[in-house]
RNA sequence: GCCAGAGUGGUGGAAUUGGCAGACACGCCGGACUCAAAAUCCGGUUCGGGUGAUACCGAGUGUGGGUUCGAGUCCCACCUCUGGUACCA
């Protein structure tokens, strides 16, 4: 039933492919360009998910629209193909990850082609292709040469289950982002990238980006700039000092004790003999905790006294030094001055261990809780030659820093939460580092001419299980063939680096390779880069708000500094498509005896049995839903994330099969605003499919596909032109603003109107087809051809809106009395303010409504409304 | 806790300079076509009054206040939800 979408879609996909309709035009500086980019997918074995076509359809509409405006469009697609699943599959089955990856890529590409996206497939990139990762390795060498890549023995996030270390950004709530395995801290020798050198630039450049505010804010928080001071606390009987970082040096007089991170280098020397056993036990226990345990146990503070003291430099008091794991070794100096009166964490710690609490800011009550404020006045903050008493915090901060600097015991300091990027992984399926290690510890970069450095062939891809805490685990590449592992240069023996790069490496710069993807001699032709960059529109999921988008910006800035790219930032405008949830589900809970219970009583769903209800079993009541059989019982109504275990996954292939690609595209755009989270509805797919059928039947016979007699060369009526131009205006504006749902709504209005016409002028219908074509390209190409056009419509001029067709002789003017609509009047268009008021007041109905009242005021908005204020 | 965003019919959502709340679609109800069903077409559909049917009246955009001739839209306070983040000194 319905229009023959299957034949049409196959036909046009073959046409576009064989004619290379969407080949990217050559860089031509005399022509405007538009670079519209999707976040390239990881080609997983599960195939395409309905979330993918959401963003891809949006960018495809923009790309097709821009082409019709005569703009040169770059609209590419590729594969972020390194990653754990292919490797894990290889470990289980022995299939080489390259094979798995190739198969998955083929499947993904077929699925994307079946959706009619206008990608230039000749420009596809694949991060696992040696022709591509050659240049990923090349960029790494540039980073190394700039001193931005270094090896360091650092505390890392070690994930035993994955057999690899992870970047801070890949650890969420103490478990790995992929797989949710526990993560432990341990020191290891690893490659690091000095992203911290770019912290300030990464932060300030955010202000000028046309990005979602939430994403910019997340990056700001992640970079975490804070201004303050470093202050030295001398130790008695020693030349050592404990240096702390604080954002509140104004509270220095309130520092009554100090805390070091358990890993701090001074812990050993400061600890008294009497406390040594206790301190060592605490350090060991802290090291053993996973980040997850550390996070979970954060409610209660732990720590031990070292037996040592330090001297508060502003008042000479000896204060005790503790160690506690609430102080992080990786932030600031790994040590803090504790001001329990004015910091919640220090307050809690001081209460628990009965440490003194000193008030230095008046205005709060520190007998119950810390008073954390910058509004109070400083008290108890003076020594023999210095005082900040009576000042507000902001003034006191700068005054005391000046004093500290003059005395040589402290200075202004800016700190960032951002850490250097841990860049090596103990995995097989990743880019090998182009680095050689001499036996004497020499680090020798591989000559650029020898790139790409390919992965060695191996049979066993398993990560090495950690055998003891002392030795660093050896990555899989250490088990490669000797011919790969060992290199002799000028008689000197070298061993290759056995770590591989993280998955983020390839995605840090793929958007640059698209401008010139087959260049063997250089990373890309600078002229092509200059023409196509920046990316004008970048669409992808919000889950990449920090990781990918921060790393890519970092690499881009480095490439800019060494003159490889011409812009400081890669992505001018960024949009996140909202997640698509499964269909709305209603759940009724029953207790152990099988009696249905109301939602309020269900605390842990596991104690109750859940039963799915259909929409017809429930009824809306108040904020929620109740069970129709017993309206006293509230049921849970919610849309959930699509997941295999929940069984609510929608496969795009099935939708294409039973409704066609155009319906899927249109539905995903019609669901609601692109950025918003939405839940799937099969009924909604029916709706847009019905619309496409109606559009088809305006022009073509449903079954034979022949052009209808009503479509002819007759002259368009003013009403037809009005409807058409209304639609041109609305659709054009909505595409520009990426409001696809309302653009589609307007086209539905047009189809409903046109359905009533007995004659449908070809000139009008052609324009409508062009408007619809970015959304439903297959259907429109077919109709376009049926109307007698020979070529693809992909490069036809976009219909131009003309105001003159919308001019009306008369306008409906709303008459309000005291702000309420009471009457409507048809008045000549562009009537003056005075005449509008005169006509409105003259109307019989208006006189009737204001009879017996005093007219106090009349507000007139010409062509629109008259509000009569009467008492 | 903190940061960001959002609360509109039975449902998804419209209403971007304050000016007819509910476009468009789903669902539902009624009708046409049909032996029947599907598909399709036509009409109705915020809620509550009111009417034979219109007309008409009242209420209504999370809650409470405010500004205004006029508030979904602006201001203040609060509630709920979604996403992010969490000992960052």
Coordinates of C-alpha atoms in Angstrom, one line a residue, chain A residues 6 113 136 255 314 390 636 650 668 712 773 818:
Chain A
X6 CA 11.2 0.4 -2.5
X113 CA 23.5 4.5 1.6
X136 CA 48.1 10.4 13.1
X255 CA 44.6 27.7 59.3
X314 CA 51.4 34.6 59.3
X390 CA 37.9 44.8 59.0
X636 CA 4.9 4.2 36.3
X650 CA 14.2 0.1 17.1
X668 CA 13.1 11.6 12.9
X712 CA -0.9 20.6 -15.9
X773 CA 13.6 17.3 -1.6
X818 CA -10.0 44.4 29.0

